[in-house]
Coordinates of C-alpha atoms in Angstrom, one line a residue:
X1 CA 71.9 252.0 65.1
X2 CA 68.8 251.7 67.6
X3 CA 65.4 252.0 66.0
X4 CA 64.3 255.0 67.6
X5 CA 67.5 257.0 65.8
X6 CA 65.7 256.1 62.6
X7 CA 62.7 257.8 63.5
X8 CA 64.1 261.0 63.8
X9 CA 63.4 263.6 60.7
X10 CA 65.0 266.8 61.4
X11 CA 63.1 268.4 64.3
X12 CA 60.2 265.9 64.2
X13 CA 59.7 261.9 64.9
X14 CA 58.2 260.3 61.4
X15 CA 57.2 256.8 61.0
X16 CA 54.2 254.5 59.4
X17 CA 51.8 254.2 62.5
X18 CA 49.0 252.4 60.9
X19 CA 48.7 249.3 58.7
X20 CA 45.9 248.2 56.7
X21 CA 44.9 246.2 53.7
X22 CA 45.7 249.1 51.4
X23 CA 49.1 249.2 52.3
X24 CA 51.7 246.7 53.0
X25 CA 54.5 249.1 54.9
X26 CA 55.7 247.9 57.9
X27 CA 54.9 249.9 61.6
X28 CA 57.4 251.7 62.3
X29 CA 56.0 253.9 64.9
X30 CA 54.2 251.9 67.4
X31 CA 53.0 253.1 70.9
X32 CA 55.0 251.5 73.0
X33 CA 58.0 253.8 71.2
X34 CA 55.5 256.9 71.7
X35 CA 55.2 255.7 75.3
X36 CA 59.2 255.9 75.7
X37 CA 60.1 258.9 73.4
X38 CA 57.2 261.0 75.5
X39 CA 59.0 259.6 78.7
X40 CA 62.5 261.0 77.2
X41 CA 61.0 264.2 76.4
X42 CA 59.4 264.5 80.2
X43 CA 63.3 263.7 81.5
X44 CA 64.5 266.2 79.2
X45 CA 62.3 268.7 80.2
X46 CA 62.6 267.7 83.8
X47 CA 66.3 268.4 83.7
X48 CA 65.9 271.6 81.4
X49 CA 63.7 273.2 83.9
X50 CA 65.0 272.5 86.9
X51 CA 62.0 272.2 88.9
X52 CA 59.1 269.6 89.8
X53 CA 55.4 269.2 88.7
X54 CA 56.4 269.7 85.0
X55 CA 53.1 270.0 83.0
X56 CA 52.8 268.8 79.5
X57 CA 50.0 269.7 76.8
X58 CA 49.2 266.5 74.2
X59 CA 46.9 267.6 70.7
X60 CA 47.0 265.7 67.5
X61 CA 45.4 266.1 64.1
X62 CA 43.2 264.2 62.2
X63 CA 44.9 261.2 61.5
X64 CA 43.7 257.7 62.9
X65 CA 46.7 256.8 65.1
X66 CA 46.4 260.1 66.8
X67 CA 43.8 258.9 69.9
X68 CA 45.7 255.5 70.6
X69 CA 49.1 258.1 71.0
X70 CA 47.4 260.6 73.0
X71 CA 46.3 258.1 75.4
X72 CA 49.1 256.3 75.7
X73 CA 51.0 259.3 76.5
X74 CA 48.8 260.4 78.8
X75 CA 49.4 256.9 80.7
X76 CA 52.8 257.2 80.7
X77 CA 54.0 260.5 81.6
X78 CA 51.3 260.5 84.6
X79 CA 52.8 257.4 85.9
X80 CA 56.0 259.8 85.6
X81 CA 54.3 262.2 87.8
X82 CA 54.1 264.6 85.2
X83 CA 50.6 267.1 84.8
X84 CA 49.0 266.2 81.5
X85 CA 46.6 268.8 79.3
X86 CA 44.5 266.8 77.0
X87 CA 44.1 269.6 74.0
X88 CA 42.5 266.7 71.8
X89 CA 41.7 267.5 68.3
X90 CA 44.4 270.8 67.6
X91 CA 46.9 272.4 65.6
X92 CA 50.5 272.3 65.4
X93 CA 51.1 275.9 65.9
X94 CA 48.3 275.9 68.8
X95 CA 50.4 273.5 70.8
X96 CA 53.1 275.9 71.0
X97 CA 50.6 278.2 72.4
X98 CA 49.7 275.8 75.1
X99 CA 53.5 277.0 76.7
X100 CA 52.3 280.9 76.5
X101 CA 48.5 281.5 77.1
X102 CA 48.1 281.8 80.5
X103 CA 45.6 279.3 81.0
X104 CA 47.9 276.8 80.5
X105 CA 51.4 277.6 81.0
X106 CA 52.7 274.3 80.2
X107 CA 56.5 273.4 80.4
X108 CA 56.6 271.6 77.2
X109 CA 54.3 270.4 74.4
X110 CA 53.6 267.3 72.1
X111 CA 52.0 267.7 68.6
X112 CA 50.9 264.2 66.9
X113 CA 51.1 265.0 63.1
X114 CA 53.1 264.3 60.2
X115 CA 51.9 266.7 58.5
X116 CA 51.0 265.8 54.8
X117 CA 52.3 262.5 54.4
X118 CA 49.7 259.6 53.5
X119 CA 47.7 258.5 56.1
X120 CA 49.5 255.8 57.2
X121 CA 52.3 257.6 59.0
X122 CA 52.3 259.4 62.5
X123 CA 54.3 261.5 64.3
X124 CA 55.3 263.7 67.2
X125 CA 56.5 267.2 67.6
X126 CA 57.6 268.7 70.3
X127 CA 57.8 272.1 71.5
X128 CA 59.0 274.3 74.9
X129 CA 58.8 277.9 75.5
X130 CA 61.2 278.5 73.4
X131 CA 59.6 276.8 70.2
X132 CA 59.6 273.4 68.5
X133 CA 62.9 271.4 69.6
X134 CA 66.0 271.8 67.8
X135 CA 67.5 268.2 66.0
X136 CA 70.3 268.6 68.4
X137 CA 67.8 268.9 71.7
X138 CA 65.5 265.7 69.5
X139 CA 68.9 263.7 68.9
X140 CA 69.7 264.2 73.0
X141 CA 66.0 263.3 74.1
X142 CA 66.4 259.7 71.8
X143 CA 69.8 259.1 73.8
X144 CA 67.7 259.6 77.1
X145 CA 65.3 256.7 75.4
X146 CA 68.4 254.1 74.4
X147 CA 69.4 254.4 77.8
X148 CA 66.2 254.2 79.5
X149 CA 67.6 256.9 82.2
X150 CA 64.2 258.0 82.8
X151 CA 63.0 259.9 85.6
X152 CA 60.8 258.5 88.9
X153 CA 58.3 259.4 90.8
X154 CA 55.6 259.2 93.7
X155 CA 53.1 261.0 92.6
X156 CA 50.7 260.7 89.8
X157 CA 50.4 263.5 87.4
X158 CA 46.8 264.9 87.0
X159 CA 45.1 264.8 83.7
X160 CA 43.1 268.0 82.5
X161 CA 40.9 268.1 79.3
X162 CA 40.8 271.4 77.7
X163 CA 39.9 272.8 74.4
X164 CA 42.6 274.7 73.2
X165 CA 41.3 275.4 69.8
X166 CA 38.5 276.9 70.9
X167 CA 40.7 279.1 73.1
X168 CA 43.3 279.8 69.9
X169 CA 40.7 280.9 67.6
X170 CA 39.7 283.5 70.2
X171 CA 43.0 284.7 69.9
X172 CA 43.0 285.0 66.5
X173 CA 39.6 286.5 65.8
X174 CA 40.6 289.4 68.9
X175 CA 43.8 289.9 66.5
X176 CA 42.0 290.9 63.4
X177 CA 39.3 292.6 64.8
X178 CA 42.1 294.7 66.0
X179 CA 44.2 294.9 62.9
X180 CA 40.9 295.8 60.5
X181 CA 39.7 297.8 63.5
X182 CA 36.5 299.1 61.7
X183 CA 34.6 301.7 63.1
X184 CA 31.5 300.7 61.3
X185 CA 31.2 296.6 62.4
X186 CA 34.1 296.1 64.4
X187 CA 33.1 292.6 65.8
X188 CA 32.2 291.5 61.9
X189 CA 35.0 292.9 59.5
X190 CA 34.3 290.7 57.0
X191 CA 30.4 291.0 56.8
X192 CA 29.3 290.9 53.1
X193 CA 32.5 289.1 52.2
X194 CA 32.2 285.3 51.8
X195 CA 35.6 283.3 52.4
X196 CA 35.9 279.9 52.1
X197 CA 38.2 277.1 53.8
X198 CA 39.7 273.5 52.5
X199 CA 40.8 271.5 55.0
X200 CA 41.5 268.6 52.9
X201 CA 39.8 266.9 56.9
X202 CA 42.8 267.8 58.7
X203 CA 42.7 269.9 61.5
X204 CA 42.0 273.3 59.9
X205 CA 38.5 273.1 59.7
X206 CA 37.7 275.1 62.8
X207 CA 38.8 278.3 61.2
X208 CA 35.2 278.4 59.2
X209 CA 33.4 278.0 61.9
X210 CA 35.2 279.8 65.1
X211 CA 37.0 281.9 62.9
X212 CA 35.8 283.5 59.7
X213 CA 31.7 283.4 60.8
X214 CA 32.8 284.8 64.1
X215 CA 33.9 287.8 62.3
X216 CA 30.5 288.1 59.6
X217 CA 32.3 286.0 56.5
X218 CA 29.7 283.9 54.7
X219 CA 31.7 280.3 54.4
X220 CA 28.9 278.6 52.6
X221 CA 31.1 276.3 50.0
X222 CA 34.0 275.4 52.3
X223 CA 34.7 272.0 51.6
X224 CA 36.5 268.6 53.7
X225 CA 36.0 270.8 57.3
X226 CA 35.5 267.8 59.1
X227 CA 38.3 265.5 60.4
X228 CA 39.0 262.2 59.0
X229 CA 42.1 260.4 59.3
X230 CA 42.7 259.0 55.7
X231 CA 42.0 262.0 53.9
X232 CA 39.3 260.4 51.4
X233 CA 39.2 263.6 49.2
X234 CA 42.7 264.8 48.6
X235 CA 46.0 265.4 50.2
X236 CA 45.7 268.6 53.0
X237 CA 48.6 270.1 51.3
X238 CA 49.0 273.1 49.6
X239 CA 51.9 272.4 47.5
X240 CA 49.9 269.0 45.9
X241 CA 48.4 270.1 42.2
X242 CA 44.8 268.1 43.0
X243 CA 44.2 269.5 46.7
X244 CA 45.3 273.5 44.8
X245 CA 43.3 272.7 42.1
X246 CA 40.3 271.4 44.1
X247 CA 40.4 274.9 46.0
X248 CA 40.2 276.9 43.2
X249 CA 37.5 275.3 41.4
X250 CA 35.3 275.6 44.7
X251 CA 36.1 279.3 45.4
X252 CA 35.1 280.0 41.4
X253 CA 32.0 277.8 41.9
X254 CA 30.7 279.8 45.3
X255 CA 31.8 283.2 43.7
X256 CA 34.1 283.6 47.0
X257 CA 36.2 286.2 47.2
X258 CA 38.7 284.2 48.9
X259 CA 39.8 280.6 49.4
X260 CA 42.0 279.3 51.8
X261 CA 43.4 275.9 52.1
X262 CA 45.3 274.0 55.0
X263 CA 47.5 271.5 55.7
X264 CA 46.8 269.0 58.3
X265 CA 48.1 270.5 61.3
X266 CA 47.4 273.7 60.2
X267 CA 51.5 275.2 59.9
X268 CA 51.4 275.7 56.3
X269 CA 48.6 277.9 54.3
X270 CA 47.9 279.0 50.8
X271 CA 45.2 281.4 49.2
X272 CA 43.1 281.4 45.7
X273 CA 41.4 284.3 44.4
X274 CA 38.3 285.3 43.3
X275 CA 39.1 284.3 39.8
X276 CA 40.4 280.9 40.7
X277 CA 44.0 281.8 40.8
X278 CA 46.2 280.0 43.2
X279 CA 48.5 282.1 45.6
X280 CA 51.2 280.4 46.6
X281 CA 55.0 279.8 46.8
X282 CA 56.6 282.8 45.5
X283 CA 53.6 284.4 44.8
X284 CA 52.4 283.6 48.8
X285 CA 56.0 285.2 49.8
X286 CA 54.6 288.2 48.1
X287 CA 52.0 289.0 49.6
X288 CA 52.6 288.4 52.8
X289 CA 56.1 290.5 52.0
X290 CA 54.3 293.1 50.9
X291 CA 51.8 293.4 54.1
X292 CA 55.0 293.2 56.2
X293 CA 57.6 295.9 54.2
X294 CA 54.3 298.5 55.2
X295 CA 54.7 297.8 58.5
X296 CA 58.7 297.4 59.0
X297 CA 60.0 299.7 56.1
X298 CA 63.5 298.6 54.3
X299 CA 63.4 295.4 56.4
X300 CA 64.9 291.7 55.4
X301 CA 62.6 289.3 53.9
X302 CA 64.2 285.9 54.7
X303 CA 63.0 283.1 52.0
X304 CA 64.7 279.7 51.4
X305 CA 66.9 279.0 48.8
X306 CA 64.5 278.2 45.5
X307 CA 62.6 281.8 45.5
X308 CA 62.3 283.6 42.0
X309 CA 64.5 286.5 40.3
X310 CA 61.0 287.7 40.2
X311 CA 60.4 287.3 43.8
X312 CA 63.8 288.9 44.5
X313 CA 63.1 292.0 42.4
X314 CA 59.4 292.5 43.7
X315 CA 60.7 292.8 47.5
X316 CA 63.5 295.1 46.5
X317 CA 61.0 297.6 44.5
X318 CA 59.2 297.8 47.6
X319 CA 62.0 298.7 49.8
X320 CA 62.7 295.8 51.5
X321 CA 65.9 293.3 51.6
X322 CA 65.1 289.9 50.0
X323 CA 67.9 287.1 51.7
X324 CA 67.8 284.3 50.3
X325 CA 68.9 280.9 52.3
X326 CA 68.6 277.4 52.2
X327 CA 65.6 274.7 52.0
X328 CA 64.2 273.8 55.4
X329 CA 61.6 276.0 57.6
X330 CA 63.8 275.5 60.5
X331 CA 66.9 276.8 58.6
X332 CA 64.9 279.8 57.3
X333 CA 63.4 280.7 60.9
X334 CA 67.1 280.8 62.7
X335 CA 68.4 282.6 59.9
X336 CA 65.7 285.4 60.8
X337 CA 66.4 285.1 64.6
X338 CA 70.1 285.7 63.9
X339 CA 69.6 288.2 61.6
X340 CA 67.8 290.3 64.3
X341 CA 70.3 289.1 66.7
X342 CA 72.7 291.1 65.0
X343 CA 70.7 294.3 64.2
X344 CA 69.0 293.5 60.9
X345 CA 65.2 293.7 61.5
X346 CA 63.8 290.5 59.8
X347 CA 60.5 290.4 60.8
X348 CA 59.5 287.7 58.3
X349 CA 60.9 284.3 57.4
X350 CA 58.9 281.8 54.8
X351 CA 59.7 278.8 52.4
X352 CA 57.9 278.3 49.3
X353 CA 55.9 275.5 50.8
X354 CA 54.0 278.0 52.9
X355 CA 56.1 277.7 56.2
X356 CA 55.7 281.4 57.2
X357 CA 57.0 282.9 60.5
X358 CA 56.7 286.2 61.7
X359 CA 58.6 287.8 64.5
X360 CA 55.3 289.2 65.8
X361 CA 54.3 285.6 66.7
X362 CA 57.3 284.0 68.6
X363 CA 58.9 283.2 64.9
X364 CA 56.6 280.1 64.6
X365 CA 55.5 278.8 61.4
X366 CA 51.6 279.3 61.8
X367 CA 49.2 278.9 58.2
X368 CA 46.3 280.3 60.5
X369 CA 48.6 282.8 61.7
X370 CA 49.5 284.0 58.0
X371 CA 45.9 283.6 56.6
X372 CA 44.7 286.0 59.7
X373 CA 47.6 289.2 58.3
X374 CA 46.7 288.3 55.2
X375 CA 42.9 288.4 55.8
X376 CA 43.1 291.8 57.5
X377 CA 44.6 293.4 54.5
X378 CA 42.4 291.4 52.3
X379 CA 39.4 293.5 54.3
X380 CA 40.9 296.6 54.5
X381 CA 41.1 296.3 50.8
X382 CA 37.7 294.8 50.3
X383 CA 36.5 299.0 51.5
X384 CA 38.5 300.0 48.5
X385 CA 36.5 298.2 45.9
X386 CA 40.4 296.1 45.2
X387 CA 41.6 292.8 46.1
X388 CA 44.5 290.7 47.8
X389 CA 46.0 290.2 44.0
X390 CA 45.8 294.1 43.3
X391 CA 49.1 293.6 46.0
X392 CA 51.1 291.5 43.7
X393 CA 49.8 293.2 40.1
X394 CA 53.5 294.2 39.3
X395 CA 54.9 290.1 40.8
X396 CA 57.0 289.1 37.4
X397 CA 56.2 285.4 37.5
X398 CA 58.4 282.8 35.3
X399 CA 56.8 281.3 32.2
X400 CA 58.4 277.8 33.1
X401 CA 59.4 275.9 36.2
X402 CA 60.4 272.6 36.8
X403 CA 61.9 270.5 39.7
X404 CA 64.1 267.2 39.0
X405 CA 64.9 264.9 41.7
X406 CA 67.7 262.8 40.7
X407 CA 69.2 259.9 42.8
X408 CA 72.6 259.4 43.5
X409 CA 73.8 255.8 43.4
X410 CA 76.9 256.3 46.1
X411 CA 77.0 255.6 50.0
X412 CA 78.1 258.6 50.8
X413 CA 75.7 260.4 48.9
X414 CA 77.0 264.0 50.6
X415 CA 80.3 263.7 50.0
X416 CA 79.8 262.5 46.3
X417 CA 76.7 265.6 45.7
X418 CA 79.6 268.0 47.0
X419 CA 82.1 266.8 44.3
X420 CA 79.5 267.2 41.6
X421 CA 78.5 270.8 42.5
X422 CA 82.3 271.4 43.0
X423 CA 83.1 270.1 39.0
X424 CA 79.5 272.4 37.8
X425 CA 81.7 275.4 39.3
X426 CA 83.9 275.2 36.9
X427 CA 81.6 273.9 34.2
X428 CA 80.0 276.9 34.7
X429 CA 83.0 279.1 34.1
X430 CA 83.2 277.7 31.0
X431 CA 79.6 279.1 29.4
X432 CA 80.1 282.6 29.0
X433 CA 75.7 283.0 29.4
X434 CA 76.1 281.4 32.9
X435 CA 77.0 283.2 36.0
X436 CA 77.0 281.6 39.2
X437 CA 74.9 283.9 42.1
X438 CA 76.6 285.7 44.8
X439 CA 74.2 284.4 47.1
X440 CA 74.8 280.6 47.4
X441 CA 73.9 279.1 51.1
X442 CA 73.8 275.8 49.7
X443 CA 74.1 273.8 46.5
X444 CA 74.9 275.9 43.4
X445 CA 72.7 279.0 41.9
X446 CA 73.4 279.8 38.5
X447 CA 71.8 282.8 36.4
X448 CA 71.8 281.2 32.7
X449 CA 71.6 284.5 30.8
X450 CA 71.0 283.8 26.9
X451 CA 68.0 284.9 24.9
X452 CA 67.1 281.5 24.4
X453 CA 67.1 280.7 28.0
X454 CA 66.6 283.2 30.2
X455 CA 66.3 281.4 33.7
X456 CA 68.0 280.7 36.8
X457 CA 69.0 277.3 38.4
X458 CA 69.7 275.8 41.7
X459 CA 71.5 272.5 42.3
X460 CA 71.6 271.3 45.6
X461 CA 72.0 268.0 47.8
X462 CA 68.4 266.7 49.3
X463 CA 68.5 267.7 53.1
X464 CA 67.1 264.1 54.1
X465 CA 67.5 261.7 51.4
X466 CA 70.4 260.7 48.2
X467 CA 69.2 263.0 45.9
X468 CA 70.1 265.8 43.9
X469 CA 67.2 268.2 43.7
X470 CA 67.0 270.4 40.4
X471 CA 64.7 273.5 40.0
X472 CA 64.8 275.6 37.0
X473 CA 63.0 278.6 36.4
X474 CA 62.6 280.0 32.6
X475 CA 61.0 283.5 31.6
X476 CA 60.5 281.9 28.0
X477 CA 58.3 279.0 27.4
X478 CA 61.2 275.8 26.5
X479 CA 64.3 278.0 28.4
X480 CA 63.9 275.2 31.1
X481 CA 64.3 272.7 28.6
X482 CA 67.6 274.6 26.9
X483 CA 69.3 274.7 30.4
X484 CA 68.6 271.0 31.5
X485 CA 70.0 270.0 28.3
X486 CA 73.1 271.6 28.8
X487 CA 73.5 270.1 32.6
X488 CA 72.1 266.5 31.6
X489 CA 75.5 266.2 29.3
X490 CA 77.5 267.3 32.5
X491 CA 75.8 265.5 35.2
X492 CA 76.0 261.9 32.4
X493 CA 79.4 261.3 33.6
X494 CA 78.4 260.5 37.3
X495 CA 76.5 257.4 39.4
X496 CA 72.9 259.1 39.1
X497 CA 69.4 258.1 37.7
X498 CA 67.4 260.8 35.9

């Protein structure tokens, strides 16, 4: 298999970009492969358009390899003839953006991220009109870069620098101005109100400054705003204990009312209230379901696969339809778009790491997107003396849950994971407490109903790597215990490592 395959994770390009003497992985990811996968994706879009002068916007996020890429890429596809927009320092979502504000109009986009991974590793993301690529249009770009068919051309493409944050976060503060709409301070919503941002230095620490004091919020105690590349304070990533725990401790110490923390390129977002108490995963999904069902009564709610009974029961006392799918933002997103396709109004689809899409906002997976629907209500609220957490007062939250990752010791890890799940069928046939769910999109879900266990669990193959992943969710404080003992003795008998 060529290199460059290897470098494909789902819909993005992953590898380690950057070497130092803390580290002693390999590059993976050098520029001279950005240089030919950027001159794939300009033949690709070439082709896909049908037209000359294709113009391409190039932003990355903090990380220390993400200069060298830009640059190299600019080189490149002008040499290709192609119309470059420098965005520089920007967002992941943003970039997709680049395609639709007017200003710039591009054909297609490139993101370099990787989004939380350490700081060694790089990446690229690509998006069209249409959204972020799809792994077949990302596998079919790589095959243009084997083959080196790439296109010619006379002319050399013209390089523009613009600053597209600064032109997204106009957007967004326009959007909530709107949505609070206040007849007393309509520029400054959130005067008296003081909000404050983690950026854990990624790319999210614009949304202090040209966000939430654009609109009144006092920010004073938001922390790690500025970019830097090897995250010296914590990992920007709201699903890491140390970065959520980091967040809450500052928005207790500044007597916020809100915090907000970021990932590095700014797609995934998660909240902590006054009190220090984190909002996120299923308690996130709440929220932001609740905010939506108001607006789109009896709607679908489209989650991925590891969502809560709790979750599930929340979304269908408040009218709406809770679907749940399977693991991967992509996965969740297209189930949304089909849904609609066929009908069902699904204006929202999330995973519990914070990927949130809205059908308002071209269905892409935008944290500063969320925090802005979620800040309107939060001010709209703030008027009634209550808070974003008054929302999810009646969210029944599990007392216990765990995730196991085990590994499977076969080649064909997939085709052995399926035989496993397959036998825990009819194990679970066999426990008269355990019923398997009716909605199973992948792996198996299994309700585990005795008094001394109370929980749910989902067993399901890894979508990248040869493991089986195993969450459990108890409403009693040692039910996840009682239900992993019972699988432990079932999943013995195979080639795995606990």
């Amino acid at each position: 298999m060529h290199k460059l395959y290897s470098l494909q994770n789902g819909t993005d390009i992953r590898g380690v970009a950057y070497k130092d003497e803390n580290n002693s992985k390999e590059i993976t990811l050098s520029t001279e492969d950005v240089k030919i996968i950027a001159s794939g994706f300009a033949t690709w879009l070439t082709d896909k358009e049908k037209k000359e002068n294709i113009k391409i916007s190039l932003g990355m996020d903090s990380r220390i390899t993400g200069e060298d890429f830009i640059n190299a890429s600019k080189e490149i596809l002008t040499n290709l003839g192609i119309d470059v927009i420098d965005c520089g320092l920007a967002t992941t979502p943003s970039m997709f953006m680049s395609t639709i504000i007017e200003d710039y109009n591009c054909d297609g986009a490139i993101m370099f991220t990787a989004s939380h991974m350490p700081y060694i590793y790089n990446g690229m993301k690509m998006f069209t009109k249409s959204g972020c690529l799809e792994k077949t249009d990302l596998k079919d770009i790589l095959d243009i870069c084997v083959s080196k068919n790439f296109i010619e051309s006379d002319r050399t493409g013209n390089i523009t620098k613009k600053m597209l944050i600064d032109d997204y976060s106009r957007i967004l503060v326009e959007k909530i101005r709107k949505g609070v709409n206040s007849t007393e301070n309509f520029d400054r919503p959130f005067e008296g109100m003081r909000i404050i941002v983690d950026a854990g230095n990624g790319a999210g620490g614009f949304f202090a400054e040209k966000v939430l004091q654009k609109l009144g919020a006092n920010t004073e105690g938001s922390q790690f705003l500025n970019p830097d590349g090897k995250f010296p304070n914590h990992i920007p990533n709201p699903e890491n204990k140390e970065a959520m725990e980091s967040i809450s401790a500052a928005t207790i110490d500044n007597k916020a009312d809100l915090g907000i923390i970021f990932d590095t390129d700014v797609d995934r977002a998660a909240i902590v209230d006054s009190n220090g108490k984190s909002i996120n995963k299923n308690a996130l999904i709440a929220v932001i379901s609740s905010i939506v069902l108001e607006e789109y009564p009896n709607s679908t709610i489209v989650t991925d696969s590891v969502t809560s009974n709790g979750l599930a029961e929340y979304i269908k006392n408040l009218g709406g339809i809770h679907h749940r799918f399977k693991r991967g933002y992509k996965n969740v997103i297209n189930e949304s778009i089909r849904l609609n396709e066929s009908g069902i109004i699904s204006p929202l689809a999330i995973e519990t790491s914070g990927h949130a899409a809205l059908k308002e906002n071209y269905f892409l997976d935008d944290g500063a997107y969320l925090i802005s629907k979620i800040l309107i209500k939060s001010a709209l609220l703030n008027r009634e003396g209550k808070n974003i957490t008054d929302l999810i007062s009646n969210l029944k939250e599990a007392k216990e849950s765990f995730e196991y990752r085990i590994k499977i010791n076969e080649e064909d890890f997939k085709s052995y994971a399926e035989e496993i799940i397959s036998d825990l069928r009819i194990f679970v046939d066999l426990d008269l407490s355990w019923k398997e769910a009716n909605d199973n999109y992948e792996g198996i879900r299994v309700n585990c109903n005795s008094e001394e266990e109370k929980a749910w669990f989902l067993l399901r193959v890894s979508l990248h790597e040869p493991l089986l992943v195993l969450n459990i969710e108890s409403d009693l404080r040692g039910g996840c215990k009682k239900v992993f003992d019972k699988l432990e003795i079932f999943l013995s008998k195979y080639n795995l490592d606990f």
